[in-house]
CSV table of C-alpha atoms and ligand atoms in Angstrom, one decimal:
chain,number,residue,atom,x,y,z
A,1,UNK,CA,108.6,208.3,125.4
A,2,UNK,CA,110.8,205.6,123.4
A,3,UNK,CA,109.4,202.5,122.4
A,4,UNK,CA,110.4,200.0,124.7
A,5,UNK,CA,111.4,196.6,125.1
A,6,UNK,CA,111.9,193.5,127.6
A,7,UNK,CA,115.4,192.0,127.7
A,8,UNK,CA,115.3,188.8,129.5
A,9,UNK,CA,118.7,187.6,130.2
A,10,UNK,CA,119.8,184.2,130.9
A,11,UNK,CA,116.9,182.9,132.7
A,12,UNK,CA,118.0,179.3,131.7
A,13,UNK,CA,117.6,175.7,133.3
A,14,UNK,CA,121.4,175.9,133.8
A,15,UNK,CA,121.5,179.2,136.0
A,16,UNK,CA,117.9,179.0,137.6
A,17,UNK,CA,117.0,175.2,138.4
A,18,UNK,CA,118.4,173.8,141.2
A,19,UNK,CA,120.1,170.9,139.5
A,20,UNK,CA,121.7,173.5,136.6
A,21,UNK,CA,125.3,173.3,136.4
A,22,UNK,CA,125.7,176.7,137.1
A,23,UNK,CA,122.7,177.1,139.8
A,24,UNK,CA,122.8,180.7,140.8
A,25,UNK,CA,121.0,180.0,143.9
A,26,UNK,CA,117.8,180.6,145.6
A,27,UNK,CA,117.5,184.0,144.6
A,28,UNK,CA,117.8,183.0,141.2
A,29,UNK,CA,114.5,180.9,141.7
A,30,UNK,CA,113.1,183.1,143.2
A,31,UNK,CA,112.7,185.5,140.6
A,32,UNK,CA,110.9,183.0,137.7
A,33,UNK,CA,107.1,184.2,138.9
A,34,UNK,CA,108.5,187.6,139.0
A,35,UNK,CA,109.8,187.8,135.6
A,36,UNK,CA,106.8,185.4,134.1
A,37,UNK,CA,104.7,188.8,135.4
A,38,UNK,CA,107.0,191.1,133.5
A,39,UNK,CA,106.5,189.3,130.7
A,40,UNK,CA,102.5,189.2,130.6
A,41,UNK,CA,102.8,192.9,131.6
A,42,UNK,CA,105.2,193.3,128.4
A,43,UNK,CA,103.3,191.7,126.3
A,44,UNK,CA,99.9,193.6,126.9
A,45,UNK,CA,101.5,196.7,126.7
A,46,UNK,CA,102.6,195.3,123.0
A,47,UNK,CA,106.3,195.8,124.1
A,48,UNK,CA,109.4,193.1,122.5
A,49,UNK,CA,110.2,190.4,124.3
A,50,UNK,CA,113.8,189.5,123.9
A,51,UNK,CA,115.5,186.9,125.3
A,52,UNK,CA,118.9,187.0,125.8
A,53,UNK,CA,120.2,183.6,126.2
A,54,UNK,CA,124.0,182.1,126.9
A,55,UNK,CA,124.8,179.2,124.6
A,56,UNK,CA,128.7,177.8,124.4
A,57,UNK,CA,130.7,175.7,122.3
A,58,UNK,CA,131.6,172.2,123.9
A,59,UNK,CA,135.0,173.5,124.8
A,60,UNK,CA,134.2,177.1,125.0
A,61,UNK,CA,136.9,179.4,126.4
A,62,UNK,CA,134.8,180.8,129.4
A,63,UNK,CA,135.1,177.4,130.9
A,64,UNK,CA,138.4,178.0,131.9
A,65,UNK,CA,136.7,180.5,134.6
A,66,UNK,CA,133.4,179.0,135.1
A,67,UNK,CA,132.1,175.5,135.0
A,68,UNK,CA,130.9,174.2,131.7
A,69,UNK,CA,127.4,175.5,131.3
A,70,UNK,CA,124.7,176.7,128.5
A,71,UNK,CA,126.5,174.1,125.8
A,72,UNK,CA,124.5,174.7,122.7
A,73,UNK,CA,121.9,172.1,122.1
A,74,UNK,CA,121.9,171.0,126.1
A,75,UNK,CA,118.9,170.6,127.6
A,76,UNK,CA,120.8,173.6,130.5
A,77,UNK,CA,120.9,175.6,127.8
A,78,UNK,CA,117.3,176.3,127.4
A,79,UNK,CA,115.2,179.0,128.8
A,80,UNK,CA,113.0,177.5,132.0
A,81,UNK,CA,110.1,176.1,131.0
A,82,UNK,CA,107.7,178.8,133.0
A,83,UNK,CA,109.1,181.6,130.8
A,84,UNK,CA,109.2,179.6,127.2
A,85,UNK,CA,109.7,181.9,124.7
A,86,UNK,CA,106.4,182.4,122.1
A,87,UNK,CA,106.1,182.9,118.2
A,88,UNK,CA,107.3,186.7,117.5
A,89,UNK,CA,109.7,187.1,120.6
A,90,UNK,CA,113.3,187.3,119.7
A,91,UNK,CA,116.1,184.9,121.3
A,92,UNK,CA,119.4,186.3,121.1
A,93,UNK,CA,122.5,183.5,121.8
A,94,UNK,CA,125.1,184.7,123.1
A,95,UNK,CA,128.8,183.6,124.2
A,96,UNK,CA,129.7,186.0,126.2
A,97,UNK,CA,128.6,188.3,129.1
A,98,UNK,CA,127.2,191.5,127.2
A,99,UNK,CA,124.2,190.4,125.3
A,100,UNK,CA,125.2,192.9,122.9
A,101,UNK,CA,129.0,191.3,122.2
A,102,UNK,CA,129.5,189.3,118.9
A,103,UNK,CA,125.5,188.8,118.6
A,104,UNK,CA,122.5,191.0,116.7
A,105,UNK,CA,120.8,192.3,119.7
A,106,UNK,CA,121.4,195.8,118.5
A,107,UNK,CA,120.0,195.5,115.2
A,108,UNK,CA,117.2,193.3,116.1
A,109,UNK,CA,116.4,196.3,118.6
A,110,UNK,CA,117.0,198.6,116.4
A,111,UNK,CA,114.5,197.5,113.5
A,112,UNK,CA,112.0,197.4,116.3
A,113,UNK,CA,112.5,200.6,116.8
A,114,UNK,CA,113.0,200.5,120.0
A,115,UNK,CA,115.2,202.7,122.3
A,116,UNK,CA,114.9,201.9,126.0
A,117,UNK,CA,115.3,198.4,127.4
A,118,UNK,CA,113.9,196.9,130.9
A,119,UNK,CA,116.2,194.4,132.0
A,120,UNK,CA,115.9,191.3,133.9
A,121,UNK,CA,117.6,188.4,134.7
A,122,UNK,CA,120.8,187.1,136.3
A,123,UNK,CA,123.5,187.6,137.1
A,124,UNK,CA,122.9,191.1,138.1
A,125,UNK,CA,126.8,191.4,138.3
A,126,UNK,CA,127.8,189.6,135.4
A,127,UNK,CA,125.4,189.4,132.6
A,128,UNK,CA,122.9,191.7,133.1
A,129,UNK,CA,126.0,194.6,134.1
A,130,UNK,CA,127.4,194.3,131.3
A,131,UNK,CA,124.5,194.1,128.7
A,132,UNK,CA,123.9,197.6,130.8
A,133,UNK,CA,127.0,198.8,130.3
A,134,UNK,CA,126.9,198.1,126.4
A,135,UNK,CA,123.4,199.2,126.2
A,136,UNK,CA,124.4,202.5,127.7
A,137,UNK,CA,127.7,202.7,125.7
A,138,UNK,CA,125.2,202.8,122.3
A,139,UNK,CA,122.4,205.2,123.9
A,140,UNK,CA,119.8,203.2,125.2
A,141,UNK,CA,117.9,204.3,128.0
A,142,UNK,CA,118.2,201.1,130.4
A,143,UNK,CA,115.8,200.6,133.3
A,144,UNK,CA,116.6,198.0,135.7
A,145,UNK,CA,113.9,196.8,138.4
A,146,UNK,CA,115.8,195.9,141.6
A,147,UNK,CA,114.2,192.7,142.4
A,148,UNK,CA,113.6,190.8,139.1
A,149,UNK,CA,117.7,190.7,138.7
A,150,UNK,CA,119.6,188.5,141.0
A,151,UNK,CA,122.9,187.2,141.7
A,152,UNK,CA,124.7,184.1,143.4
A,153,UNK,CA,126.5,187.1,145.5
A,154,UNK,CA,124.5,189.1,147.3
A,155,UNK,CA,127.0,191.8,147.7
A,156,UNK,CA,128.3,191.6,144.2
A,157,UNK,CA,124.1,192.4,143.4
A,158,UNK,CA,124.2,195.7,145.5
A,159,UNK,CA,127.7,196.8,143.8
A,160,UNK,CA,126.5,195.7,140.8
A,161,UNK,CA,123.3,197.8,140.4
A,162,UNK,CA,125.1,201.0,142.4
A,163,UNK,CA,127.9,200.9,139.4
A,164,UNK,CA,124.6,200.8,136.7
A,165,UNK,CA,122.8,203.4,138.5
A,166,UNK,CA,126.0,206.1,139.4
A,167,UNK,CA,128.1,205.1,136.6
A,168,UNK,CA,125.8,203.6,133.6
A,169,UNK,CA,123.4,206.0,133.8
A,170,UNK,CA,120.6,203.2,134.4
A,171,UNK,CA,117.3,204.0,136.0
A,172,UNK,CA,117.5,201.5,138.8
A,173,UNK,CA,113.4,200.8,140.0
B,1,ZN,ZN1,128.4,181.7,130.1
């Protein structure tokens, strides 16, 4: 079996608490004890802990489609207090939706020798698709678990993990 990691994507004050600019709702909340439990499990199974994390410039270019979110150095921009990330886990920035675009989430994976990811996170139809979809595209084995993703659109959550698991490849749980 490859060496595995947790990839925690975007579980920030902007996207998960209620008064983030970019609140992805309830569902969103909801899934903060969830993930804090993946992350003990991770981490006495001796697995990575990666966070994946969206931080913009001021006048980034994505704010053209979405409200202005995750600016660098805002206090929306850091991961919810619950899941704080530790000494020795990895925190990835990114500005765009793949974790794996423009950033050195590849390499950092790859020098910890690891070769299947467990996502979890939101959006599961934005950020967390296409993280799959690049993860896939360089060989990873993904595994996704079905209720520690979530989405602001219920319907775009369904498509969203049907695409990963008939398209991508990904082992949806
Ligand atoms: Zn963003």
């Amino acid at each position: 079996m490859e060496k595995w990691a947790l990839v925690v994507i975007d579980m920030l004050r902007d996207f998960v608490a209620e008064e983030g600019s970019l609140y992805c709702g309830p569902a969103a909340s909801a899934l903060v004890d969830r993930v804090a439990r993946e992350i003990e499990a991770a981490r006495e199974a001796g697995a990575p802990v990666v966070y994946v994390c969206d931080r913009h410039l001021p006048d980034d270019p994505e704010f053209n489609m979405f409200p202005p979110h995750c600016v660098a150095g805002s206090p929306g921009a850091q991961v919810v207090p619950a899941l704080a990330p530790r000494p020795g886990d990895r925190v990835i920035p990114k500005r765009r939706f793949s974790g794996f675009f423009g950033t050195d989430l590849d390499l950092t994976l790859r020098e910890l020798g690891v070769g299947r990811l467990r996502l979890v996170g939101v959006c599961t139809n934005i950020c967390v698709l296409y993280t799959a979809a690049d993860a896939r595209m360089r060989g990873y084995e993904v595994e996704v678990p079905r209720d520690k993703v979530a989405s602001f659109d219920p319907g775009a959550h369904e498509w969203a993990l049907e695409q990963m698991e008939k398209v991508l490849g990904v082992r949806v749980q």
